[in-house]
Short mmCIF file of N, CA and C in Angstrom, two decimals:
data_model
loop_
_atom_site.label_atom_id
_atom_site.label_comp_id
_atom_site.label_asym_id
_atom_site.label_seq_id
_atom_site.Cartn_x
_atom_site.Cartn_y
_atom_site.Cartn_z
N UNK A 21 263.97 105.90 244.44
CA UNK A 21 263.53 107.23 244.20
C UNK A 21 264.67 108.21 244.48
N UNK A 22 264.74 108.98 243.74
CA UNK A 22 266.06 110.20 243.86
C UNK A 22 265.07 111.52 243.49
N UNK A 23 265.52 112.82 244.74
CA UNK A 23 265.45 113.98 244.60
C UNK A 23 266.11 114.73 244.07
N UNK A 24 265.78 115.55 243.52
CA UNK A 24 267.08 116.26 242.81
C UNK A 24 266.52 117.96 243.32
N UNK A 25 267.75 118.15 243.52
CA UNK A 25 267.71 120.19 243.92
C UNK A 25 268.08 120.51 243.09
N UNK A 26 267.52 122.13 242.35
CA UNK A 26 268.09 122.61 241.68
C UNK A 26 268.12 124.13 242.23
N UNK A 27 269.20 124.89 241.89
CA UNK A 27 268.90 126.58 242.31
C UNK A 27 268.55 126.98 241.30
N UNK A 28 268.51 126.87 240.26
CA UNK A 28 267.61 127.49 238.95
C UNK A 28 266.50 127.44 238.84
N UNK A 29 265.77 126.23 239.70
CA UNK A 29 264.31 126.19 239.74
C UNK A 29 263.95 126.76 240.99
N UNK A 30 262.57 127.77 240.57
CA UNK A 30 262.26 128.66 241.49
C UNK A 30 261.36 127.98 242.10
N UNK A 31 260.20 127.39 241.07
CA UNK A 31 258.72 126.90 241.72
C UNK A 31 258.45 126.04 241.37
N UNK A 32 258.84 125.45 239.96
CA UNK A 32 257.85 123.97 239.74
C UNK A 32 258.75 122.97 240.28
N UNK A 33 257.90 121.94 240.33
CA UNK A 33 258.16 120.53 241.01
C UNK A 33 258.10 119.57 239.60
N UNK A 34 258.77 118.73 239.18
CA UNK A 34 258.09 117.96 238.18
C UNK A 34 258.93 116.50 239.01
N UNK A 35 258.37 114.99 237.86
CA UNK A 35 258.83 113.71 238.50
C UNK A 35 258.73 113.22 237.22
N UNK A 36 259.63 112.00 236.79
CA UNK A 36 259.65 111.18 235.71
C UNK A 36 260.54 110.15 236.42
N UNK A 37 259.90 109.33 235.48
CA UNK A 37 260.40 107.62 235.95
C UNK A 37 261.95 107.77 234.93
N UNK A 38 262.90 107.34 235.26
CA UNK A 38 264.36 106.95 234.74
C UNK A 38 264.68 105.69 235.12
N UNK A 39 264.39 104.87 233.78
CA UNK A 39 264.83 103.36 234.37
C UNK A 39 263.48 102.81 235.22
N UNK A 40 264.40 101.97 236.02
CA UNK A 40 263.34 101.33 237.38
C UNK A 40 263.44 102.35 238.80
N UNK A 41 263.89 103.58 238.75
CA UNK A 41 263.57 104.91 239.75
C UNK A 41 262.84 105.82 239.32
N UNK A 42 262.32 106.62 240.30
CA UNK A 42 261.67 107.87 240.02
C UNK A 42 262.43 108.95 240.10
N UNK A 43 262.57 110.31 239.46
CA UNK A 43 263.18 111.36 239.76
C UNK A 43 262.49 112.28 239.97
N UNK A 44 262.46 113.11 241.49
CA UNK A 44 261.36 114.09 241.41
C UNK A 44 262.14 115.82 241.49
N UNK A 45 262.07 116.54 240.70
CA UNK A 45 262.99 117.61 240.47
C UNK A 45 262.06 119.11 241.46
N UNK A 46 263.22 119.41 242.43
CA UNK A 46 262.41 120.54 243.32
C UNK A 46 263.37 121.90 243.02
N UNK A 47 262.80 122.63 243.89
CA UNK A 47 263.43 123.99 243.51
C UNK A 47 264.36 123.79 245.25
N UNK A 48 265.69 124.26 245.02
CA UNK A 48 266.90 123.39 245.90
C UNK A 48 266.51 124.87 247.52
N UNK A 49 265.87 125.88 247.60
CA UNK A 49 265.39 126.48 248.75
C UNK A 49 264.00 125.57 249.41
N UNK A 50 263.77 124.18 248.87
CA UNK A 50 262.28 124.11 249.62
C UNK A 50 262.93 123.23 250.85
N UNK A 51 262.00 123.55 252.06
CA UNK A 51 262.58 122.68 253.00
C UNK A 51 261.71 121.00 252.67
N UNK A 52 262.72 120.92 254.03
CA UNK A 52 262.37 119.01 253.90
C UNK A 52 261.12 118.98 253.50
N UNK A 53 260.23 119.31 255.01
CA UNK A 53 258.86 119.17 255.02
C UNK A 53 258.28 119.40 253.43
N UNK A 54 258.19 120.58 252.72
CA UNK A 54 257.92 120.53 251.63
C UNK A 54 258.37 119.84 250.42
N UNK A 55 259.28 119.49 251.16
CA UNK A 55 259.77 118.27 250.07
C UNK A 55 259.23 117.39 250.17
N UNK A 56 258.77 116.96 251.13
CA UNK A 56 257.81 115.18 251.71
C UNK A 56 256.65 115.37 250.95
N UNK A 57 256.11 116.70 250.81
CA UNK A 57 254.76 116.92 250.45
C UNK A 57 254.80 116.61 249.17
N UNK A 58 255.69 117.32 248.48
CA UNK A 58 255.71 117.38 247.10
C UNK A 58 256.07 115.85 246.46
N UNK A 59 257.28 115.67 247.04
CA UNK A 59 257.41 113.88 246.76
C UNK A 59 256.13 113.15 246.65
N UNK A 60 255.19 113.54 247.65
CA UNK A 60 254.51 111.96 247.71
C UNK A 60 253.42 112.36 246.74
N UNK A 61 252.88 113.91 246.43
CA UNK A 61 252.01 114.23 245.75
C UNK A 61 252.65 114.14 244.13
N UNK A 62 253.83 114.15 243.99
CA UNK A 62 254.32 113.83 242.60
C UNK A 62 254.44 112.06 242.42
N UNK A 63 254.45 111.42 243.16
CA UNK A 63 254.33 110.13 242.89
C UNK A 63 252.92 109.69 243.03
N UNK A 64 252.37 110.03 243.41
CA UNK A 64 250.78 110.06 243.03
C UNK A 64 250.04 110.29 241.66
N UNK A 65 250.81 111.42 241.60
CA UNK A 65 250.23 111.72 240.05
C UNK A 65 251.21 110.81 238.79
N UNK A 66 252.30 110.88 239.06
CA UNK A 66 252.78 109.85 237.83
C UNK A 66 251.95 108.44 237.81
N UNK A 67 251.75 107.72 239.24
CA UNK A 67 251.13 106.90 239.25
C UNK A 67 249.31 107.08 238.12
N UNK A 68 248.68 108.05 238.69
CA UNK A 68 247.79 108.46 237.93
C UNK A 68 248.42 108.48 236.49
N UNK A 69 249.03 108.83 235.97
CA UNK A 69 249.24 109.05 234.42
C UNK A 69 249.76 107.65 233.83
N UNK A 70 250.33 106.64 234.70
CA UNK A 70 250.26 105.62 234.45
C UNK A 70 249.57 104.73 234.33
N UNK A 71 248.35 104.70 235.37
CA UNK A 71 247.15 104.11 235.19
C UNK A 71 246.41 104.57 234.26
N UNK A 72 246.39 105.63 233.72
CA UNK A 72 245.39 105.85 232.15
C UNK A 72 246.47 105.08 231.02
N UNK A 73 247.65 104.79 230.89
CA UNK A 73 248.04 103.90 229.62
C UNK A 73 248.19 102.94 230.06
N UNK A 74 247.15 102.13 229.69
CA UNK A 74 246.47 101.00 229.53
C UNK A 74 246.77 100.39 227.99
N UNK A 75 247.84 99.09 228.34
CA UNK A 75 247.74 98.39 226.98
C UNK A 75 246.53 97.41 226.59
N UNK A 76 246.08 97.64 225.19
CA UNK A 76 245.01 97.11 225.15
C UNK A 76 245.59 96.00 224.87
N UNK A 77 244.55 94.36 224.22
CA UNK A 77 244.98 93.58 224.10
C UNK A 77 246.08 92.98 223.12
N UNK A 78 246.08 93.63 221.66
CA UNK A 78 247.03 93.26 221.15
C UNK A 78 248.47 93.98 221.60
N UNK A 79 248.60 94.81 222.16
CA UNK A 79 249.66 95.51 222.33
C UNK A 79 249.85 94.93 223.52
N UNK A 80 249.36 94.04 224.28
CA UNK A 80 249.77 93.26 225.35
C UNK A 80 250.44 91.61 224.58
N UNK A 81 249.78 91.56 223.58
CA UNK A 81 250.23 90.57 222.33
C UNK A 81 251.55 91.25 222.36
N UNK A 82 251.74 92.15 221.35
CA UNK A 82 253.19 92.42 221.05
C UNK A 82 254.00 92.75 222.26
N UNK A 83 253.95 93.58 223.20
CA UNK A 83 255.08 93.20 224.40
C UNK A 83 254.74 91.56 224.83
N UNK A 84 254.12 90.36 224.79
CA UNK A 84 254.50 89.04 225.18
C UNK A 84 255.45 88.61 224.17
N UNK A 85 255.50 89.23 222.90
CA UNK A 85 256.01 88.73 221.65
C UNK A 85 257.73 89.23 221.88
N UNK A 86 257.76 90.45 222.44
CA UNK A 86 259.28 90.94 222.49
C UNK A 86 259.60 90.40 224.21
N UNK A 87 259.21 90.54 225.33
CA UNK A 87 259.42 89.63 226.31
C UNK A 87 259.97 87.99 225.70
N UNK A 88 259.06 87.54 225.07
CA UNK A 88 259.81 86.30 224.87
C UNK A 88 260.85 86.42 223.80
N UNK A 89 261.03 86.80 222.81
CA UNK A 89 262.55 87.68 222.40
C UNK A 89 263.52 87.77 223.20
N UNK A 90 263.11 88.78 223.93
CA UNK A 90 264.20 89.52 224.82
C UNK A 90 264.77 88.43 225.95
N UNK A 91 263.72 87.29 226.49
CA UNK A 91 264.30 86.85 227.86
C UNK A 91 264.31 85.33 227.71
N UNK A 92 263.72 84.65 226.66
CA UNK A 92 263.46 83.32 226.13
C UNK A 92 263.56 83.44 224.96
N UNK A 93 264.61 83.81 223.98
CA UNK A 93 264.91 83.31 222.93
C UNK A 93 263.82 83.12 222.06
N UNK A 94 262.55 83.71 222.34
CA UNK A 94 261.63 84.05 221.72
C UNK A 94 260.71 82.33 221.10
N UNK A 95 261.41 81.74 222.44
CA UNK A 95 260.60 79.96 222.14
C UNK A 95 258.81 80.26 222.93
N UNK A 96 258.84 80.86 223.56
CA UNK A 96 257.49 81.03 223.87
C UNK A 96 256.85 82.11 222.69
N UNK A 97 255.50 81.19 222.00
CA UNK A 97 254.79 81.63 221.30
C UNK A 97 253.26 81.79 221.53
N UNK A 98 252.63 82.12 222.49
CA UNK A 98 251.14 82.34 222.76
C UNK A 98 250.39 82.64 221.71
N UNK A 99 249.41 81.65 221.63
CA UNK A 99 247.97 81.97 220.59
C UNK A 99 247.67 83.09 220.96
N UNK A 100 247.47 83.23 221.73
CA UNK A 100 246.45 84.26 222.64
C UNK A 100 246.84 84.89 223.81
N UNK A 101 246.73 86.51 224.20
CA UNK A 101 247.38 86.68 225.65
C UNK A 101 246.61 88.27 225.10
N UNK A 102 245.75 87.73 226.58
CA UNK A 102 244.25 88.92 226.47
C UNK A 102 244.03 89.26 228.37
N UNK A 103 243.66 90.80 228.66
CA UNK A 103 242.95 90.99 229.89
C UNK A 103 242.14 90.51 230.37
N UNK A 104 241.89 90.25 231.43
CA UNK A 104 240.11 89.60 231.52
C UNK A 104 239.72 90.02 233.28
N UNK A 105 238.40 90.04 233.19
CA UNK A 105 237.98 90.50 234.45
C UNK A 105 237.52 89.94 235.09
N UNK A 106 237.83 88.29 234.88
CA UNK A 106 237.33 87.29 235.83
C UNK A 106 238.02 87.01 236.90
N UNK A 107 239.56 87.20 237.12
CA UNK A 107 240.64 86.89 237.76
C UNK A 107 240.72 87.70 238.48
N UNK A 108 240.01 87.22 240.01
CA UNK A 108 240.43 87.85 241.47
C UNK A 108 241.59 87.46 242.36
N UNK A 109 241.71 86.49 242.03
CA UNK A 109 242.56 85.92 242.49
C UNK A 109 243.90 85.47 242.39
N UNK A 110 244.08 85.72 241.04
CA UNK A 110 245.31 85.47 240.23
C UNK A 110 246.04 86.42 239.66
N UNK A 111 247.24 86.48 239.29
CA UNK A 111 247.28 87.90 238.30
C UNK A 111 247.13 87.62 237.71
N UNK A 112 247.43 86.13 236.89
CA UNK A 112 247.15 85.86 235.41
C UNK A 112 247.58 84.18 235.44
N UNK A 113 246.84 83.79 234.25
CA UNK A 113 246.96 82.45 233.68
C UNK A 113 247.39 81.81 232.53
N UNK A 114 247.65 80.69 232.37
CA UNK A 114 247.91 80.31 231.47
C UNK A 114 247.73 78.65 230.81
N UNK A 115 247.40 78.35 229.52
CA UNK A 115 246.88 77.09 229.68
C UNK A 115 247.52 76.38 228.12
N UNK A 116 248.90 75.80 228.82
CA UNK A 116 250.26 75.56 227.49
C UNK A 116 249.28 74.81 226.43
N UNK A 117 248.22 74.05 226.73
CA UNK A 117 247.39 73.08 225.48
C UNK A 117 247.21 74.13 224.75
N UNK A 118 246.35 75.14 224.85
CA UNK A 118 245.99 76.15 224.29
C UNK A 118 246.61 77.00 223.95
N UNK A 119 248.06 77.35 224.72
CA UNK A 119 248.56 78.11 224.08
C UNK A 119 248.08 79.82 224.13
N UNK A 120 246.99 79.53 225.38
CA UNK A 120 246.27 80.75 225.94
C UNK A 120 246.83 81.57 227.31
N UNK A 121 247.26 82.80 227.24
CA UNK A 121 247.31 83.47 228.21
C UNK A 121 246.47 84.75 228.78
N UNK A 122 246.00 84.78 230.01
CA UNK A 122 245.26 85.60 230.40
C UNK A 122 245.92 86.37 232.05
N UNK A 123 245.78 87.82 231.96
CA UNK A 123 246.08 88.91 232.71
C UNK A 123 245.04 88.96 233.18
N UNK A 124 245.12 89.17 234.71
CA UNK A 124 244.02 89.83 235.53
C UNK A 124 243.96 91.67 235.53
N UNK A 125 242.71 92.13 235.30
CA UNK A 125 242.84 93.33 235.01
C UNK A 125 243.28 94.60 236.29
N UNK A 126 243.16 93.92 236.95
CA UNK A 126 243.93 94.32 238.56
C UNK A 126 245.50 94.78 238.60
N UNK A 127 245.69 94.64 237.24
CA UNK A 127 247.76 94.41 236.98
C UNK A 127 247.25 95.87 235.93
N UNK A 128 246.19 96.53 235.62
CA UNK A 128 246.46 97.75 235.03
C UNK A 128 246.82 98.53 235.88
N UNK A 129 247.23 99.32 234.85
CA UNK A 129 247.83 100.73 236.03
C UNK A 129 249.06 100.42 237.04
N UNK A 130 249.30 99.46 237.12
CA UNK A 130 250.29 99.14 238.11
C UNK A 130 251.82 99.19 237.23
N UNK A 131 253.05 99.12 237.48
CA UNK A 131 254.67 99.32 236.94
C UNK A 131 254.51 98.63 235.51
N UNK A 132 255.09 99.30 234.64
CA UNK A 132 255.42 98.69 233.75
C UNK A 132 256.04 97.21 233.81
N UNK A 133 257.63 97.44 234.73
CA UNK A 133 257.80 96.17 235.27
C UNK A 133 257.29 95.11 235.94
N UNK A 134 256.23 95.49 236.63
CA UNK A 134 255.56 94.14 237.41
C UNK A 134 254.60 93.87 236.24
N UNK A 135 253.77 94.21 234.86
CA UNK A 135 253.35 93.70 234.25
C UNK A 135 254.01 92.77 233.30
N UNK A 136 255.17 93.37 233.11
CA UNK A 136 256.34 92.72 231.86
C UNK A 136 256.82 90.83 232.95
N UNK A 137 257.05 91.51 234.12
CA UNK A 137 257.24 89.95 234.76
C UNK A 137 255.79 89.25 235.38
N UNK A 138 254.73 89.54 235.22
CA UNK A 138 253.62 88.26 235.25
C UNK A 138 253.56 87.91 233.94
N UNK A 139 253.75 88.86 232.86
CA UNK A 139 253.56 88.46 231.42
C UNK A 139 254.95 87.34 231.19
N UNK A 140 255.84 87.74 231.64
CA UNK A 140 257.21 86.59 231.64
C UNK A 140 257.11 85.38 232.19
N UNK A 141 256.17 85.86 233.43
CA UNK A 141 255.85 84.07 234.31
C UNK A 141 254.56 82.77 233.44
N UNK A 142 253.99 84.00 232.71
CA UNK A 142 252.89 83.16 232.12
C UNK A 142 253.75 82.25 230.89
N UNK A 143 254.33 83.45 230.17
CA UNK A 143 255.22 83.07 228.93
C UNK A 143 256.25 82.14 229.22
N UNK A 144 256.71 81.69 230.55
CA UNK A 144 257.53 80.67 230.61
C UNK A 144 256.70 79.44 230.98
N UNK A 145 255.35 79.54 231.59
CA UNK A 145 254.59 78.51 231.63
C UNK A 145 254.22 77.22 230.40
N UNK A 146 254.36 78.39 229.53
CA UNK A 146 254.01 77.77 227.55
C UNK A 146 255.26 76.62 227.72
N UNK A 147 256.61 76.94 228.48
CA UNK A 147 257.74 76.24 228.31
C UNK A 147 257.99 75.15 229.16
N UNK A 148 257.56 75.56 230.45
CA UNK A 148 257.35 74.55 231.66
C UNK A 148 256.31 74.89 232.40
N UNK A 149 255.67 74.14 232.08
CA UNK A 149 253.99 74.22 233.08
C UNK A 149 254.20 74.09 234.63
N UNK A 150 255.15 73.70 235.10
CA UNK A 150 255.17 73.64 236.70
C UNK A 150 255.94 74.90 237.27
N UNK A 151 256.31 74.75 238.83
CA UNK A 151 256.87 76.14 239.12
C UNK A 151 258.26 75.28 239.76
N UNK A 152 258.87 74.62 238.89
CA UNK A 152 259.80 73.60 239.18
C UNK A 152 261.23 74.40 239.10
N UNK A 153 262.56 73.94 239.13
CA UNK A 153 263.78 74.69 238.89
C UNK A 153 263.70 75.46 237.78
N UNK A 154 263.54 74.50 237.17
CA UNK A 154 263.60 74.70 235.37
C UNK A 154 262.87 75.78 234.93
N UNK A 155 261.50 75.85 235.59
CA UNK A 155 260.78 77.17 235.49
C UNK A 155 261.52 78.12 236.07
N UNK A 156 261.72 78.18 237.14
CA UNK A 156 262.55 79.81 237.83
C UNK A 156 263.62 79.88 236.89
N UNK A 157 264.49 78.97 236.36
CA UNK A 157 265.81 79.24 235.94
C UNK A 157 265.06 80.25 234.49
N UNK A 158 264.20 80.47 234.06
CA UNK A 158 263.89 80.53 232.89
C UNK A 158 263.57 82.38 233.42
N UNK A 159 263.28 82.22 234.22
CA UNK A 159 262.75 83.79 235.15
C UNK A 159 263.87 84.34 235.71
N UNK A 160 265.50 84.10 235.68
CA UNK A 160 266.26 84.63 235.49
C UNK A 160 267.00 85.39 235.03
N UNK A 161 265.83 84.89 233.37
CA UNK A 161 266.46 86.14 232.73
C UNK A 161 266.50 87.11 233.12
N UNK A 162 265.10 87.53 233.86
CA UNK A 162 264.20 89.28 233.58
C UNK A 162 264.89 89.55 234.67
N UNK A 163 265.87 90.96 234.77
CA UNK A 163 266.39 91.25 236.41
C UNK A 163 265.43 92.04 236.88
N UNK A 164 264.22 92.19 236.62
CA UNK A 164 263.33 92.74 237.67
C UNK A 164 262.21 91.90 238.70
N UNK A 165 262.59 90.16 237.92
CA UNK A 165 261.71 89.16 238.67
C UNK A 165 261.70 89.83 240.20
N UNK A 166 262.86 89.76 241.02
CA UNK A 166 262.62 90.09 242.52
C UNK A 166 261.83 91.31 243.33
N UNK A 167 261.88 92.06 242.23
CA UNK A 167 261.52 93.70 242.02
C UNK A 167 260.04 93.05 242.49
N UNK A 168 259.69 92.80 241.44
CA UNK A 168 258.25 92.71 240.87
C UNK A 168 257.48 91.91 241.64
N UNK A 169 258.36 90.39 242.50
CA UNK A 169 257.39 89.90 243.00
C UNK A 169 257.26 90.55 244.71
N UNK A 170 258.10 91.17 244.90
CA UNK A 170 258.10 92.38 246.18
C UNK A 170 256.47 93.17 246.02
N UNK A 171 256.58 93.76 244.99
CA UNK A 171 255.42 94.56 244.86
C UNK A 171 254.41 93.90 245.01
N UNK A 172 254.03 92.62 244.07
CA UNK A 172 253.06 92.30 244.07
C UNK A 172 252.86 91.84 245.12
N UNK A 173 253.32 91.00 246.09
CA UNK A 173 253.58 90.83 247.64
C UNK A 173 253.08 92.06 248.31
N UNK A 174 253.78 93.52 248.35
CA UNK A 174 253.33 94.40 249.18
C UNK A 174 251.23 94.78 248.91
N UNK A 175 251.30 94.44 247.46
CA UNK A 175 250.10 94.62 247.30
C UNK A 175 248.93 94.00 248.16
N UNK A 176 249.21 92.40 247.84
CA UNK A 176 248.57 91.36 248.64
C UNK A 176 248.25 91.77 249.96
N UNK A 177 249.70 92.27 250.99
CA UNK A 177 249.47 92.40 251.99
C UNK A 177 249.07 94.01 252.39
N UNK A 178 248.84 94.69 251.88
CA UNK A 178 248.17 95.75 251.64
C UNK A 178 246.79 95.70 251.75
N UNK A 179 246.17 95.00 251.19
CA UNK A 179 244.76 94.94 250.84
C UNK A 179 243.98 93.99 252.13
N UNK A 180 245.56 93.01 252.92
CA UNK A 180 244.82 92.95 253.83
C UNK A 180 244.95 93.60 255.36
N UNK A 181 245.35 95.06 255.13
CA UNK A 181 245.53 95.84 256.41
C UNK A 181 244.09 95.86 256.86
N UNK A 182 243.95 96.36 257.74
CA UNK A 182 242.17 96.59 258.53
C UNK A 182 241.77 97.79 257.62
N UNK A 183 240.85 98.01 257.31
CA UNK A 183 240.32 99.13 256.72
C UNK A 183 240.20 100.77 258.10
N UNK A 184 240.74 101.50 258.00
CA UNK A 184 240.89 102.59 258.46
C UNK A 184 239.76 103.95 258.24
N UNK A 185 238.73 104.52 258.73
CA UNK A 185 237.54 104.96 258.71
C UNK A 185 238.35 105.96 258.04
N UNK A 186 238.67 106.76 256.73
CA UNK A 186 238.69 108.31 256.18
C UNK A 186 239.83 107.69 254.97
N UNK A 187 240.36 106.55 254.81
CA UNK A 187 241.47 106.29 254.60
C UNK A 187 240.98 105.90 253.54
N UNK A 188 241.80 105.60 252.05
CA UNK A 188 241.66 105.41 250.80
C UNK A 188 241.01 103.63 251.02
N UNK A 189 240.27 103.13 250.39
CA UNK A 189 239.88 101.99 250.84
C UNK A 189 240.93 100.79 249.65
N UNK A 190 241.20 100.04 249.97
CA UNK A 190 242.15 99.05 249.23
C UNK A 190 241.05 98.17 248.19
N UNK A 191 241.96 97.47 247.43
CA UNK A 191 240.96 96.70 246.50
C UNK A 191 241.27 95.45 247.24
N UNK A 192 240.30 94.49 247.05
CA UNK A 192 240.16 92.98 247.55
C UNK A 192 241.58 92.38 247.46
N UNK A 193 241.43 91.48 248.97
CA UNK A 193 243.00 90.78 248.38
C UNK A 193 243.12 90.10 247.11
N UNK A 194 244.66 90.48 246.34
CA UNK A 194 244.31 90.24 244.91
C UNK A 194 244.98 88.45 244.71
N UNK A 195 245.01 87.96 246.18
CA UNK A 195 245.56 86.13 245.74
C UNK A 195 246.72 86.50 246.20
N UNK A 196 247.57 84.70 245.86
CA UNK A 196 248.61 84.23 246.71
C UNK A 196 249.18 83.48 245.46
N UNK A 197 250.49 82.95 245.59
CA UNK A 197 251.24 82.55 245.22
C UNK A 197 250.45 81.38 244.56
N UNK A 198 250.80 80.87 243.71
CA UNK A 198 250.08 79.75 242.67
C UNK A 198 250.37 78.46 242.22
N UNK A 199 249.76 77.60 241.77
CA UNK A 199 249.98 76.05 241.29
C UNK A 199 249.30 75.42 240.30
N UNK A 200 249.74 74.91 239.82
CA UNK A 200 249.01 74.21 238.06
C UNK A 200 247.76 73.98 238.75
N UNK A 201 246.52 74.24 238.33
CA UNK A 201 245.46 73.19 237.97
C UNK A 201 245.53 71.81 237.74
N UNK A 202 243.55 71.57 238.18
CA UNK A 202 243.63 70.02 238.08
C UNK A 202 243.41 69.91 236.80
N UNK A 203 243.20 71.73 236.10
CA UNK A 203 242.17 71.40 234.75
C UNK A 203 243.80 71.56 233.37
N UNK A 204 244.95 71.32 233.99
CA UNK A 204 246.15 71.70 233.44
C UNK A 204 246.61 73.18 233.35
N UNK A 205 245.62 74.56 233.92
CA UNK A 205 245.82 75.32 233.44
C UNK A 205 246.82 76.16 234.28
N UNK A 206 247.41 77.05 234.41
CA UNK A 206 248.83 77.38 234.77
C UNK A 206 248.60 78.62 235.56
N UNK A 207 248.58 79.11 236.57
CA UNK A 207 248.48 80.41 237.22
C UNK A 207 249.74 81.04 237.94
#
């Protein structure tokens, strides 16, 4: 995250994502304190404006289609790669017979990047069903793998802080790290 001062700006505050940072633009007389305020209330709201664009399912189709382009040579080809609201536990699955991939709907609203790399982990599953070398080497491509699995990590352990009486309440822990099925299917 980067602040930026300006002396030309008198009063508004604005924030936009650049890249994988945030930039939140203040007017260069506010003190710290009001700067803390404004920071955390401008990353709040981008977050909000991010959580309303919501890719629906085919447009979760076409970014799996340019992900595997962009980071696998475009050898991963999914039948299918749809949201679903059964997955508490997982972010998402995948099942190479089928050729089926599924997102837990718990991954809306959340970074562009941490969706683009569960959509990358599923899409390399189509290639290697285990979570063997060969699989990570394939998750090398994306340089935000480490990014992404940080977050989703902070999430996990987020959800299991104690609940705090006035405090925003967390969503269920959203799962742990994963392993093929007995039924072959890939998480």
């Amino acid at each position: 995250m980067e602040v930026r001062r300006s002396a030309r700006r008198s009063r508004t505050v604005s924030a936009y994502r650049e890249g994988d940072r945030t930039v939140v633009l203040i007017p260069a007389r506010m003190s710290l304190a009001e700067e803390q305020r404004w920071v955390a209330q401008m990353l709040e709201k981008l977050a909000a404006q991010e959580s309303r664009r919501v890719l629906g399912d085919d447009a979760l189709a076409a970014r799996a289609r340019e992900l595997s382009a962009a980071h696998l040579g475009g050898r991963a080809r999914p039948r299918q790669v749809r949201w679903v609201t059964n997955q508490n536990s997982r972010w998402g699955s995948c099942t190479p017979g089928e050729g089926t991939i599924r997102l837990s709907h718990r991954l809306q609203g959340m970074p562009e990047y941490v969706i683009d790399y569960v959509l990358l982990h599923e899409l390399a599953h189509l290639l290697v069903p285990d979570h063997g070398p060969g699989f990570w080497a394939l998750l090398e491509a994306y340089p935000r793998t480490e990014r992404a699995r940080g977050y989703l990590e902070g999430v996990v352990s987020a959800a299991r802080l104690p609940h705090i009486p006035g405090a925003r309440s967390a969503e269920p822990a959203p799962g742990r790290d994963h392993e093929p099925a007995a039924d072959g299917s890939c998480h």
